mmCIF file of N, CA and C in Angstrom:
data_model
loop_
_atom_site.group_PDB
_atom_site.id
_atom_site.type_symbol
_atom_site.label_atom_id
_atom_site.label_comp_id
_atom_site.label_asym_id
_atom_site.label_seq_id
_atom_site.Cartn_x
_atom_site.Cartn_y
_atom_site.Cartn_z
ATOM 1 N N UNK A 1 -10.103 -17.101 23.605
ATOM 2 C CA UNK A 1 -11.183 -16.144 23.585
ATOM 3 C C UNK A 1 -11.972 -16.328 22.291
ATOM 4 N N UNK A 2 -13.272 -16.463 22.368
ATOM 5 C CA UNK A 2 -14.115 -16.635 21.196
ATOM 6 C C UNK A 2 -14.535 -15.285 20.644
ATOM 7 N N UNK A 3 -14.489 -15.145 19.324
ATOM 8 C CA UNK A 3 -14.925 -13.908 18.681
ATOM 9 C C UNK A 3 -16.442 -13.827 18.720
ATOM 10 N N UNK A 4 -16.946 -12.645 18.955
ATOM 11 C CA UNK A 4 -18.384 -12.412 18.938
ATOM 12 C C UNK A 4 -18.835 -12.263 17.495
ATOM 13 N N UNK A 5 -20.102 -12.593 17.178
ATOM 14 C CA UNK A 5 -20.579 -12.497 15.795
ATOM 15 C C UNK A 5 -20.420 -11.116 15.186
ATOM 16 N N UNK A 6 -20.453 -10.068 15.983
ATOM 17 C CA UNK A 6 -20.322 -8.706 15.452
ATOM 18 C C UNK A 6 -18.867 -8.271 15.307
ATOM 19 N N UNK A 7 -17.943 -9.101 15.722
ATOM 20 C CA UNK A 7 -16.519 -8.799 15.635
ATOM 21 C C UNK A 7 -16.098 -8.763 14.165
ATOM 22 N N UNK A 8 -15.541 -7.617 13.661
ATOM 23 C CA UNK A 8 -15.165 -7.547 12.241
ATOM 24 C C UNK A 8 -14.110 -8.574 11.849
ATOM 25 N N UNK A 9 -13.336 -9.066 12.803
ATOM 26 C CA UNK A 9 -12.328 -10.083 12.486
ATOM 27 C C UNK A 9 -12.977 -11.433 12.195
ATOM 28 N N UNK A 10 -14.234 -11.582 12.601
ATOM 29 C CA UNK A 10 -14.957 -12.833 12.400
ATOM 30 C C UNK A 10 -15.857 -12.769 11.161
ATOM 31 N N UNK A 11 -15.814 -11.646 10.443
ATOM 32 C CA UNK A 11 -16.664 -11.491 9.256
ATOM 33 C C UNK A 11 -16.261 -12.505 8.188
ATOM 34 N N UNK A 12 -17.197 -12.836 7.327
ATOM 35 C CA UNK A 12 -16.928 -13.799 6.263
ATOM 36 C C UNK A 12 -15.875 -13.263 5.300
ATOM 37 N N UNK A 13 -14.797 -13.959 5.185
ATOM 38 C CA UNK A 13 -13.750 -13.666 4.213
ATOM 39 C C UNK A 13 -13.203 -15.013 3.802
ATOM 40 N N UNK A 14 -13.480 -15.426 2.578
ATOM 41 C CA UNK A 14 -13.054 -16.766 2.173
ATOM 42 C C UNK A 14 -11.533 -16.894 2.137
ATOM 43 N N UNK A 15 -11.043 -18.047 2.543
ATOM 44 C CA UNK A 15 -9.614 -18.315 2.412
ATOM 45 C C UNK A 15 -9.246 -18.142 0.949
ATOM 46 N N UNK A 16 -8.106 -17.515 0.699
ATOM 47 C CA UNK A 16 -7.731 -17.178 -0.670
ATOM 48 C C UNK A 16 -6.248 -17.375 -0.887
ATOM 49 N N UNK A 17 -5.902 -17.693 -2.101
ATOM 50 C CA UNK A 17 -4.520 -17.647 -2.564
ATOM 51 C C UNK A 17 -4.500 -16.619 -3.681
ATOM 52 N N UNK A 18 -3.779 -15.551 -3.480
ATOM 53 C CA UNK A 18 -3.724 -14.464 -4.452
ATOM 54 C C UNK A 18 -2.348 -14.462 -5.101
ATOM 55 N N UNK A 19 -2.322 -14.520 -6.408
ATOM 56 C CA UNK A 19 -1.073 -14.580 -7.161
ATOM 57 C C UNK A 19 -0.907 -13.274 -7.932
ATOM 58 N N UNK A 20 -0.037 -12.381 -7.450
ATOM 59 C CA UNK A 20 0.114 -11.075 -8.099
ATOM 60 C C UNK A 20 0.375 -11.151 -9.605
ATOM 61 N N UNK A 21 1.108 -12.173 -10.055
ATOM 62 C CA UNK A 21 1.410 -12.294 -11.485
ATOM 63 C C UNK A 21 0.153 -12.540 -12.315
ATOM 64 N N UNK A 22 -0.927 -12.996 -11.666
ATOM 65 C CA UNK A 22 -2.171 -13.297 -12.381
ATOM 66 C C UNK A 22 -3.236 -12.221 -12.194
ATOM 67 N N UNK A 23 -2.918 -11.155 -11.463
ATOM 68 C CA UNK A 23 -3.890 -10.101 -11.168
ATOM 69 C C UNK A 23 -3.585 -8.842 -11.964
ATOM 70 N N UNK A 24 -4.613 -8.019 -12.171
ATOM 71 C CA UNK A 24 -4.449 -6.759 -12.890
ATOM 72 C C UNK A 24 -3.647 -5.755 -12.075
ATOM 73 N N UNK A 25 -2.795 -5.008 -12.766
ATOM 74 C CA UNK A 25 -2.056 -3.894 -12.166
ATOM 75 C C UNK A 25 -2.699 -2.598 -12.635
ATOM 76 N N UNK A 26 -2.771 -1.628 -11.743
ATOM 77 C CA UNK A 26 -3.391 -0.345 -12.035
ATOM 78 C C UNK A 26 -2.352 0.760 -11.929
ATOM 79 N N UNK A 27 -2.277 1.597 -12.944
ATOM 80 C CA UNK A 27 -1.295 2.681 -12.970
ATOM 81 C C UNK A 27 -1.584 3.701 -11.885
ATOM 82 N N UNK A 28 -0.542 4.108 -11.177
ATOM 83 C CA UNK A 28 -0.626 5.195 -10.205
ATOM 84 C C UNK A 28 0.000 6.449 -10.777
ATOM 85 N N UNK A 29 0.501 6.355 -12.016
ATOM 86 C CA UNK A 29 1.178 7.481 -12.639
ATOM 87 C C UNK A 29 2.631 7.555 -12.207
ATOM 88 N N UNK A 30 3.435 8.270 -12.992
ATOM 89 C CA UNK A 30 4.832 8.485 -12.644
ATOM 90 C C UNK A 30 5.681 7.235 -12.610
ATOM 91 N N UNK A 31 5.271 6.153 -13.292
ATOM 92 C CA UNK A 31 6.067 4.935 -13.327
ATOM 93 C C UNK A 31 5.774 3.960 -12.205
ATOM 94 N N UNK A 32 4.672 4.167 -11.468
ATOM 95 C CA UNK A 32 4.291 3.252 -10.391
ATOM 96 C C UNK A 32 2.969 2.577 -10.756
ATOM 97 N N UNK A 33 2.876 1.273 -10.489
ATOM 98 C CA UNK A 33 1.625 0.555 -10.709
ATOM 99 C C UNK A 33 1.342 -0.332 -9.498
ATOM 100 N N UNK A 34 0.049 -0.496 -9.190
ATOM 101 C CA UNK A 34 -0.379 -1.199 -7.992
ATOM 102 C C UNK A 34 -1.171 -2.448 -8.341
ATOM 103 N N UNK A 35 -0.915 -3.519 -7.583
ATOM 104 C CA UNK A 35 -1.683 -4.760 -7.686
ATOM 105 C C UNK A 35 -2.410 -4.932 -6.350
ATOM 106 N N UNK A 36 -3.718 -4.694 -6.314
ATOM 107 C CA UNK A 36 -4.465 -4.905 -5.070
ATOM 108 C C UNK A 36 -4.516 -6.392 -4.731
ATOM 109 N N UNK A 37 -4.363 -6.733 -3.465
ATOM 110 C CA UNK A 37 -4.423 -8.126 -3.023
ATOM 111 C C UNK A 37 -5.629 -8.313 -2.106
ATOM 112 N N UNK A 38 -5.448 -8.166 -0.805
ATOM 113 C CA UNK A 38 -6.562 -8.283 0.130
ATOM 114 C C UNK A 38 -7.312 -6.953 0.106
ATOM 115 N N UNK A 39 -8.549 -6.997 -0.412
ATOM 116 C CA UNK A 39 -9.328 -5.773 -0.623
ATOM 117 C C UNK A 39 -10.772 -5.981 -0.165
ATOM 118 N N UNK A 40 -11.468 -4.866 -0.021
ATOM 119 C CA UNK A 40 -12.889 -4.913 0.307
ATOM 120 C C UNK A 40 -13.648 -5.703 -0.768
ATOM 121 N N UNK A 41 -13.269 -5.515 -2.028
ATOM 122 C CA UNK A 41 -13.941 -6.209 -3.133
ATOM 123 C C UNK A 41 -13.808 -7.728 -3.005
ATOM 124 N N UNK A 42 -12.745 -8.199 -2.352
ATOM 125 C CA UNK A 42 -12.545 -9.645 -2.147
ATOM 126 C C UNK A 42 -13.094 -10.108 -0.809
ATOM 127 N N UNK A 43 -13.661 -9.185 -0.041
ATOM 128 C CA UNK A 43 -14.288 -9.547 1.226
ATOM 129 C C UNK A 43 -13.575 -9.066 2.470
ATOM 130 N N UNK A 44 -12.474 -8.317 2.337
ATOM 131 C CA UNK A 44 -11.753 -7.817 3.511
ATOM 132 C C UNK A 44 -12.646 -6.891 4.320
ATOM 133 N N UNK A 45 -12.559 -6.990 5.628
ATOM 134 C CA UNK A 45 -13.339 -6.136 6.519
ATOM 135 C C UNK A 45 -12.464 -5.406 7.541
ATOM 136 N N UNK A 46 -11.173 -5.769 7.599
ATOM 137 C CA UNK A 46 -10.315 -5.222 8.646
ATOM 138 C C UNK A 46 -9.133 -4.435 8.085
ATOM 139 N N UNK A 47 -8.448 -4.950 7.066
ATOM 140 C CA UNK A 47 -7.271 -4.270 6.521
ATOM 141 C C UNK A 47 -7.232 -4.442 5.013
ATOM 142 N N UNK A 48 -6.363 -3.665 4.360
ATOM 143 C CA UNK A 48 -6.098 -3.771 2.922
ATOM 144 C C UNK A 48 -4.618 -4.052 2.738
ATOM 145 N N UNK A 49 -4.267 -4.802 1.675
ATOM 146 C CA UNK A 49 -2.866 -4.866 1.285
ATOM 147 C C UNK A 49 -2.750 -5.102 -0.208
ATOM 148 N N UNK A 50 -1.549 -4.905 -0.699
ATOM 149 C CA UNK A 50 -1.268 -5.071 -2.111
ATOM 150 C C UNK A 50 0.193 -4.774 -2.375
ATOM 151 N N UNK A 51 0.550 -4.767 -3.651
ATOM 152 C CA UNK A 51 1.922 -4.475 -4.047
ATOM 153 C C UNK A 51 1.935 -3.278 -4.988
ATOM 154 N N UNK A 52 3.008 -2.519 -4.904
ATOM 155 C CA UNK A 52 3.244 -1.456 -5.878
ATOM 156 C C UNK A 52 4.624 -1.671 -6.472
ATOM 157 N N UNK A 53 4.671 -1.649 -7.808
ATOM 158 C CA UNK A 53 5.919 -1.797 -8.553
ATOM 159 C C UNK A 53 6.331 -0.419 -9.059
ATOM 160 N N UNK A 54 7.582 -0.054 -8.805
ATOM 161 C CA UNK A 54 8.146 1.224 -9.236
ATOM 162 C C UNK A 54 9.172 0.958 -10.325
ATOM 163 N N UNK A 55 8.993 1.551 -11.487
ATOM 164 C CA UNK A 55 10.009 1.483 -12.534
ATOM 165 C C UNK A 55 11.238 2.254 -12.052
ATOM 166 N N UNK A 56 12.361 2.095 -12.771
ATOM 167 C CA UNK A 56 13.569 2.837 -12.431
ATOM 168 C C UNK A 56 13.285 4.326 -12.316
ATOM 169 N N UNK A 57 13.718 4.936 -11.209
ATOM 170 C CA UNK A 57 13.554 6.369 -10.997
ATOM 171 C C UNK A 57 12.164 6.824 -10.581
ATOM 172 N N UNK A 58 11.201 5.908 -10.513
ATOM 173 C CA UNK A 58 9.812 6.284 -10.199
ATOM 174 C C UNK A 58 9.638 6.579 -8.713
ATOM 175 N N UNK A 59 8.643 7.389 -8.433
ATOM 176 C CA UNK A 59 8.288 7.703 -7.058
ATOM 177 C C UNK A 59 6.846 8.154 -6.979
ATOM 178 N N UNK A 60 6.344 8.248 -5.770
ATOM 179 C CA UNK A 60 4.986 8.733 -5.553
ATOM 180 C C UNK A 60 5.054 10.011 -4.716
ATOM 181 N N UNK A 61 4.038 10.869 -4.825
ATOM 182 C CA UNK A 61 4.088 12.149 -4.120
ATOM 183 C C UNK A 61 3.931 12.011 -2.603
ATOM 184 N N UNK A 62 4.385 13.034 -1.901
ATOM 185 C CA UNK A 62 4.249 13.109 -0.457
ATOM 186 C C UNK A 62 2.763 13.076 -0.105
ATOM 187 N N UNK A 63 2.394 12.195 0.840
ATOM 188 C CA UNK A 63 0.991 12.015 1.183
ATOM 189 C C UNK A 63 0.840 11.557 2.630
ATOM 190 N N UNK A 64 -0.406 11.546 3.103
ATOM 191 C CA UNK A 64 -0.747 11.029 4.428
ATOM 192 C C UNK A 64 -1.912 10.046 4.270
ATOM 193 N N UNK A 65 -2.170 9.278 5.328
ATOM 194 C CA UNK A 65 -3.315 8.372 5.364
ATOM 195 C C UNK A 65 -4.112 8.619 6.642
ATOM 196 N N UNK A 66 -5.342 8.151 6.651
ATOM 197 C CA UNK A 66 -6.206 8.275 7.822
ATOM 198 C C UNK A 66 -6.056 7.100 8.796
ATOM 199 N N UNK A 67 -5.112 6.203 8.500
ATOM 200 C CA UNK A 67 -4.858 5.037 9.348
ATOM 201 C C UNK A 67 -3.382 4.670 9.219
ATOM 202 N N UNK A 68 -2.865 3.853 10.125
ATOM 203 C CA UNK A 68 -1.468 3.415 10.000
ATOM 204 C C UNK A 68 -1.238 2.588 8.737
ATOM 205 N N UNK A 69 0.014 2.635 8.262
ATOM 206 C CA UNK A 69 0.438 1.862 7.094
ATOM 207 C C UNK A 69 1.787 1.228 7.388
ATOM 208 N N UNK A 70 1.962 -0.015 6.923
ATOM 209 C CA UNK A 70 3.255 -0.671 6.982
ATOM 210 C C UNK A 70 3.633 -1.087 5.567
ATOM 211 N N UNK A 71 4.918 -0.928 5.238
ATOM 212 C CA UNK A 71 5.424 -1.275 3.911
ATOM 213 C C UNK A 71 6.663 -2.150 4.079
ATOM 214 N N UNK A 72 6.736 -3.218 3.271
ATOM 215 C CA UNK A 72 7.906 -4.100 3.212
ATOM 216 C C UNK A 72 8.492 -3.981 1.808
ATOM 217 N N UNK A 73 9.799 -3.768 1.710
ATOM 218 C CA UNK A 73 10.477 -3.746 0.415
ATOM 219 C C UNK A 73 10.665 -5.203 -0.020
ATOM 220 N N UNK A 74 10.031 -5.569 -1.127
ATOM 221 C CA UNK A 74 10.127 -6.948 -1.625
ATOM 222 C C UNK A 74 11.254 -7.133 -2.628
ATOM 223 N N UNK A 75 11.575 -6.061 -3.349
ATOM 224 C CA UNK A 75 12.576 -6.146 -4.419
ATOM 225 C C UNK A 75 13.196 -4.766 -4.598
ATOM 226 N N UNK A 76 14.501 -4.734 -4.773
ATOM 227 C CA UNK A 76 15.178 -3.485 -5.080
ATOM 228 C C UNK A 76 15.523 -2.657 -3.861
ATOM 229 N N UNK A 77 15.829 -1.387 -4.137
ATOM 230 C CA UNK A 77 16.225 -0.433 -3.101
ATOM 231 C C UNK A 77 15.334 0.792 -3.201
ATOM 232 N N UNK A 78 14.997 1.335 -2.036
ATOM 233 C CA UNK A 78 14.065 2.462 -1.980
ATOM 234 C C UNK A 78 14.630 3.577 -1.135
ATOM 235 N N UNK A 79 14.087 4.754 -1.374
ATOM 236 C CA UNK A 79 14.270 5.896 -0.477
ATOM 237 C C UNK A 79 12.874 6.188 0.058
ATOM 238 N N UNK A 80 12.728 6.195 1.369
ATOM 239 C CA UNK A 80 11.455 6.579 1.969
ATOM 240 C C UNK A 80 11.687 7.889 2.726
ATOM 241 N N UNK A 81 10.780 8.815 2.528
ATOM 242 C CA UNK A 81 10.772 10.047 3.310
ATOM 243 C C UNK A 81 9.611 9.933 4.281
ATOM 244 N N UNK A 82 9.911 10.020 5.575
ATOM 245 C CA UNK A 82 8.889 9.972 6.617
ATOM 246 C C UNK A 82 9.034 11.216 7.469
ATOM 247 N N UNK A 83 8.012 12.049 7.432
ATOM 248 C CA UNK A 83 7.986 13.269 8.250
ATOM 249 C C UNK A 83 9.261 14.101 8.078
ATOM 250 N N UNK A 84 9.699 14.234 6.810
ATOM 251 C CA UNK A 84 10.839 15.089 6.490
ATOM 252 C C UNK A 84 12.198 14.417 6.564
ATOM 253 N N UNK A 85 12.281 13.172 7.022
ATOM 254 C CA UNK A 85 13.553 12.464 7.104
ATOM 255 C C UNK A 85 13.604 11.351 6.072
ATOM 256 N N UNK A 86 14.717 11.286 5.323
ATOM 257 C CA UNK A 86 14.891 10.241 4.317
ATOM 258 C C UNK A 86 15.681 9.069 4.890
ATOM 259 N N UNK A 87 15.287 7.868 4.449
ATOM 260 C CA UNK A 87 15.935 6.629 4.878
ATOM 261 C C UNK A 87 16.141 5.751 3.650
ATOM 262 N N UNK A 88 17.317 5.120 3.555
ATOM 263 C CA UNK A 88 17.580 4.159 2.487
ATOM 264 C C UNK A 88 17.099 2.793 2.956
ATOM 265 N N UNK A 89 16.385 2.096 2.075
ATOM 266 C CA UNK A 89 15.839 0.785 2.397
ATOM 267 C C UNK A 89 16.264 -0.224 1.354
ATOM 268 N N UNK A 90 16.377 -1.480 1.771
ATOM 269 C CA UNK A 90 16.680 -2.564 0.858
ATOM 270 C C UNK A 90 15.718 -3.716 1.121
ATOM 271 N N UNK A 91 15.869 -4.788 0.393
ATOM 272 C CA UNK A 91 14.948 -5.914 0.461
ATOM 273 C C UNK A 91 14.666 -6.343 1.897
ATOM 274 N N UNK A 92 13.368 -6.452 2.186
ATOM 275 C CA UNK A 92 12.794 -6.885 3.461
ATOM 276 C C UNK A 92 12.847 -5.844 4.568
ATOM 277 N N UNK A 93 13.453 -4.673 4.326
ATOM 278 C CA UNK A 93 13.317 -3.604 5.304
ATOM 279 C C UNK A 93 11.837 -3.233 5.357
ATOM 280 N N UNK A 94 11.381 -2.837 6.522
ATOM 281 C CA UNK A 94 9.955 -2.601 6.765
ATOM 282 C C UNK A 94 9.751 -1.259 7.448
ATOM 283 N N UNK A 95 8.698 -0.556 7.022
ATOM 284 C CA UNK A 95 8.364 0.722 7.649
ATOM 285 C C UNK A 95 7.005 0.624 8.324
ATOM 286 N N UNK A 96 6.820 1.483 9.308
ATOM 287 C CA UNK A 96 5.519 1.711 9.936
ATOM 288 C C UNK A 96 5.335 3.221 9.972
ATOM 289 N N UNK A 97 4.206 3.684 9.465
ATOM 290 C CA UNK A 97 3.919 5.117 9.456
ATOM 291 C C UNK A 97 2.539 5.316 10.080
ATOM 292 N N UNK A 98 2.483 6.115 11.115
ATOM 293 C CA UNK A 98 1.216 6.383 11.797
ATOM 294 C C UNK A 98 0.305 7.241 10.927
ATOM 295 N N UNK A 99 -0.975 7.213 11.214
ATOM 296 C CA UNK A 99 -1.952 8.034 10.501
ATOM 297 C C UNK A 99 -1.543 9.504 10.593
ATOM 298 N N UNK A 100 -1.701 10.218 9.471
ATOM 299 C CA UNK A 100 -1.451 11.656 9.446
ATOM 300 C C UNK A 100 -0.007 12.075 9.240
ATOM 301 N N UNK A 101 0.927 11.127 9.166
ATOM 302 C CA UNK A 101 2.348 11.461 9.006
ATOM 303 C C UNK A 101 2.691 11.504 7.516
ATOM 304 N N UNK A 102 3.210 12.645 7.015
ATOM 305 C CA UNK A 102 3.578 12.734 5.592
ATOM 306 C C UNK A 102 4.730 11.783 5.253
ATOM 307 N N UNK A 103 4.587 11.091 4.122
ATOM 308 C CA UNK A 103 5.617 10.149 3.694
ATOM 309 C C UNK A 103 5.491 9.903 2.196
ATOM 310 N N UNK A 104 6.548 9.309 1.639
ATOM 311 C CA UNK A 104 6.546 8.893 0.235
ATOM 312 C C UNK A 104 7.686 7.919 0.012
ATOM 313 N N UNK A 105 7.518 7.125 -1.049
ATOM 314 C CA UNK A 105 8.536 6.158 -1.464
ATOM 315 C C UNK A 105 8.982 6.496 -2.869
ATOM 316 N N UNK A 106 10.267 6.239 -3.121
ATOM 317 C CA UNK A 106 10.769 6.341 -4.493
ATOM 318 C C UNK A 106 11.834 5.268 -4.699
ATOM 319 N N UNK A 107 11.977 4.876 -5.960
ATOM 320 C CA UNK A 107 12.955 3.874 -6.326
ATOM 321 C C UNK A 107 14.334 4.518 -6.271
ATOM 322 N N UNK A 108 15.261 3.902 -5.542
ATOM 323 C CA UNK A 108 16.617 4.439 -5.427
ATOM 324 C C UNK A 108 17.426 4.215 -6.695
ATOM 325 N N UNK A 109 16.990 3.308 -7.562
ATOM 326 C CA UNK A 109 17.702 3.003 -8.800
ATOM 327 C C UNK A 109 17.040 3.709 -9.978
ATOM 328 N N UNK A 110 17.864 4.175 -10.890
ATOM 329 C CA UNK A 110 17.349 4.791 -12.114
ATOM 330 C C UNK A 110 16.939 3.738 -13.144
ATOM 331 N N UNK A 111 17.364 2.487 -12.938
ATOM 332 C CA UNK A 111 17.107 1.464 -13.963
ATOM 333 C C UNK A 111 16.420 0.209 -13.441
ATOM 334 N N UNK A 112 16.773 -0.278 -12.265
ATOM 335 C CA UNK A 112 16.216 -1.530 -11.743
ATOM 336 C C UNK A 112 14.851 -1.292 -11.102
ATOM 337 N N UNK A 113 13.940 -2.258 -11.216
ATOM 338 C CA UNK A 113 12.630 -2.089 -10.580
ATOM 339 C C UNK A 113 12.721 -2.193 -9.059
ATOM 340 N N UNK A 114 11.696 -1.678 -8.395
ATOM 341 C CA UNK A 114 11.563 -1.771 -6.948
ATOM 342 C C UNK A 114 10.114 -2.140 -6.673
ATOM 343 N N UNK A 115 9.889 -3.062 -5.723
ATOM 344 C CA UNK A 115 8.531 -3.530 -5.420
ATOM 345 C C UNK A 115 8.311 -3.487 -3.910
ATOM 346 N N UNK A 116 7.123 -2.992 -3.519
ATOM 347 C CA UNK A 116 6.764 -2.950 -2.105
ATOM 348 C C UNK A 116 5.473 -3.721 -1.866
ATOM 349 N N UNK A 117 5.320 -4.222 -0.647
ATOM 350 C CA UNK A 117 4.072 -4.784 -0.147
ATOM 351 C C UNK A 117 3.560 -3.808 0.898
ATOM 352 N N UNK A 118 2.351 -3.281 0.689
ATOM 353 C CA UNK A 118 1.779 -2.318 1.634
ATOM 354 C C UNK A 118 0.574 -2.919 2.339
ATOM 355 N N UNK A 119 0.392 -2.503 3.584
ATOM 356 C CA UNK A 119 -0.764 -2.908 4.375
ATOM 357 C C UNK A 119 -1.295 -1.685 5.107
ATOM 358 N N UNK A 120 -2.598 -1.436 4.951
ATOM 359 C CA UNK A 120 -3.289 -0.364 5.669
ATOM 360 C C UNK A 120 -4.116 -0.990 6.775
ATOM 361 N N UNK A 121 -4.158 -0.334 7.921
ATOM 362 C CA UNK A 121 -4.849 -0.855 9.093
ATOM 363 C C UNK A 121 -6.358 -0.641 9.043
ATOM 364 N N UNK A 122 -6.897 -0.300 7.873
ATOM 365 C CA UNK A 122 -8.334 -0.112 7.726
ATOM 366 C C UNK A 122 -8.749 -0.359 6.273
ATOM 367 N N UNK A 123 -9.914 -0.978 6.075
ATOM 368 C CA UNK A 123 -10.442 -1.116 4.719
ATOM 369 C C UNK A 123 -10.942 0.221 4.198
ATOM 370 N N UNK A 124 -11.069 1.201 5.067
ATOM 371 C CA UNK A 124 -11.518 2.545 4.685
ATOM 372 C C UNK A 124 -10.345 3.519 4.549
ATOM 373 N N UNK A 125 -9.159 3.000 4.262
ATOM 374 C CA UNK A 125 -7.956 3.832 4.148
ATOM 375 C C UNK A 125 -8.125 4.897 3.070
ATOM 376 N N UNK A 126 -7.635 6.095 3.378
ATOM 377 C CA UNK A 126 -7.613 7.186 2.403
ATOM 378 C C UNK A 126 -6.186 7.677 2.234
ATOM 379 N N UNK A 127 -5.963 8.383 1.124
ATOM 380 C CA UNK A 127 -4.673 9.016 0.845
ATOM 381 C C UNK A 127 -4.946 10.479 0.560
ATOM 382 N N UNK A 128 -4.215 11.359 1.245
ATOM 383 C CA UNK A 128 -4.295 12.794 0.993
ATOM 384 C C UNK A 128 -2.949 13.254 0.463
ATOM 385 N N UNK A 129 -2.944 13.798 -0.755
ATOM 386 C CA UNK A 129 -1.713 14.317 -1.352
ATOM 387 C C UNK A 129 -1.393 15.642 -0.673
ATOM 388 N N UNK A 130 -0.208 15.758 -0.101
ATOM 389 C CA UNK A 130 0.167 16.940 0.663
ATOM 390 C C UNK A 130 0.114 18.200 -0.198
ATOM 391 N N UNK A 131 0.654 18.145 -1.414
ATOM 392 C CA UNK A 131 0.744 19.323 -2.277
ATOM 393 C C UNK A 131 -0.625 19.893 -2.647
ATOM 394 N N UNK A 132 -1.606 19.020 -2.896
ATOM 395 C CA UNK A 132 -2.915 19.488 -3.370
ATOM 396 C C UNK A 132 -4.001 19.455 -2.307
ATOM 397 N N UNK A 133 -3.810 18.638 -1.269
ATOM 398 C CA UNK A 133 -4.850 18.466 -0.265
ATOM 399 C C UNK A 133 -5.977 17.550 -0.714
ATOM 400 N N UNK A 134 -5.857 16.968 -1.905
ATOM 401 C CA UNK A 134 -6.896 16.080 -2.431
ATOM 402 C C UNK A 134 -6.834 14.734 -1.712
ATOM 403 N N UNK A 135 -8.003 14.301 -1.213
ATOM 404 C CA UNK A 135 -8.118 13.024 -0.507
ATOM 405 C C UNK A 135 -8.953 12.058 -1.330
ATOM 406 N N UNK A 136 -8.447 10.836 -1.486
ATOM 407 C CA UNK A 136 -9.187 9.774 -2.175
ATOM 408 C C UNK A 136 -9.076 8.495 -1.367
ATOM 409 N N UNK A 137 -10.023 7.610 -1.568
ATOM 410 C CA UNK A 137 -9.942 6.292 -0.945
ATOM 411 C C UNK A 137 -8.853 5.488 -1.651
ATOM 412 N N UNK A 138 -8.076 4.733 -0.908
ATOM 413 C CA UNK A 138 -7.032 3.899 -1.502
ATOM 414 C C UNK A 138 -7.652 2.921 -2.493
ATOM 415 N N UNK A 139 -8.780 2.315 -2.140
ATOM 416 C CA UNK A 139 -9.381 1.335 -3.046
ATOM 417 C C UNK A 139 -9.986 1.961 -4.299
ATOM 418 N N UNK A 140 -10.127 3.290 -4.352
ATOM 419 C CA UNK A 140 -10.619 3.959 -5.562
ATOM 420 C C UNK A 140 -9.605 3.849 -6.701
ATOM 421 N N UNK A 141 -8.323 3.725 -6.359
ATOM 422 C CA UNK A 141 -7.279 3.559 -7.380
ATOM 423 C C UNK A 141 -7.486 2.272 -8.165
ATOM 424 N N UNK A 142 -8.100 1.297 -7.535
ATOM 425 C CA UNK A 142 -8.251 -0.016 -8.152
ATOM 426 C C UNK A 142 -9.360 -0.038 -9.185
ATOM 427 N N UNK A 143 -10.110 1.039 -9.283
ATOM 428 C CA UNK A 143 -11.170 1.142 -10.298
ATOM 429 C C UNK A 143 -10.625 1.717 -11.598
ATOM 430 N N UNK A 144 -9.358 2.107 -11.589
ATOM 431 C CA UNK A 144 -8.732 2.682 -12.786
ATOM 432 C C UNK A 144 -8.537 1.609 -13.851
ATOM 433 N N UNK A 145 -8.187 2.034 -15.032
ATOM 434 C CA UNK A 145 -7.941 1.102 -16.125
ATOM 435 C C UNK A 145 -6.681 0.308 -15.859
ATOM 436 N N UNK A 146 -6.735 -1.004 -16.071
ATOM 437 C CA UNK A 146 -5.573 -1.868 -15.858
ATOM 438 C C UNK A 146 -4.479 -1.531 -16.862
ATOM 439 N N UNK A 147 -3.215 -1.724 -16.420
ATOM 440 C CA UNK A 147 -2.059 -1.520 -17.300
ATOM 441 C C UNK A 147 -2.062 -2.550 -18.403
#
């Protein structure tokens, strides 16, 4: 099947090799920092992905997204809470969370780092913090000051 010119999957996105060790990391607060990989700024038109590194004991607040998200544990051990249920995860375990479902990740270790690879099913992904109701674009985090 040939893609039509208006098909977003056929939009110009140059082939790329992205090396996280050579890219800027942006603080998410609470001991978590994010390295954006495939982003709108690099030409993405369909999805976003990147890595988040959690220091020992670090976690992120309970939140939802406006699109599905998948996360792969690349390093370490994690606790993920999805819709009120906690699950222990280890290297290469993978999650899928539908849009609107409250979830959060935290490092299961107090000392060892934990790293995740996240993918959002939209370049227009947003995050809404459950506690405050504040919604921001995921890519807005990447405008923060680099670590």
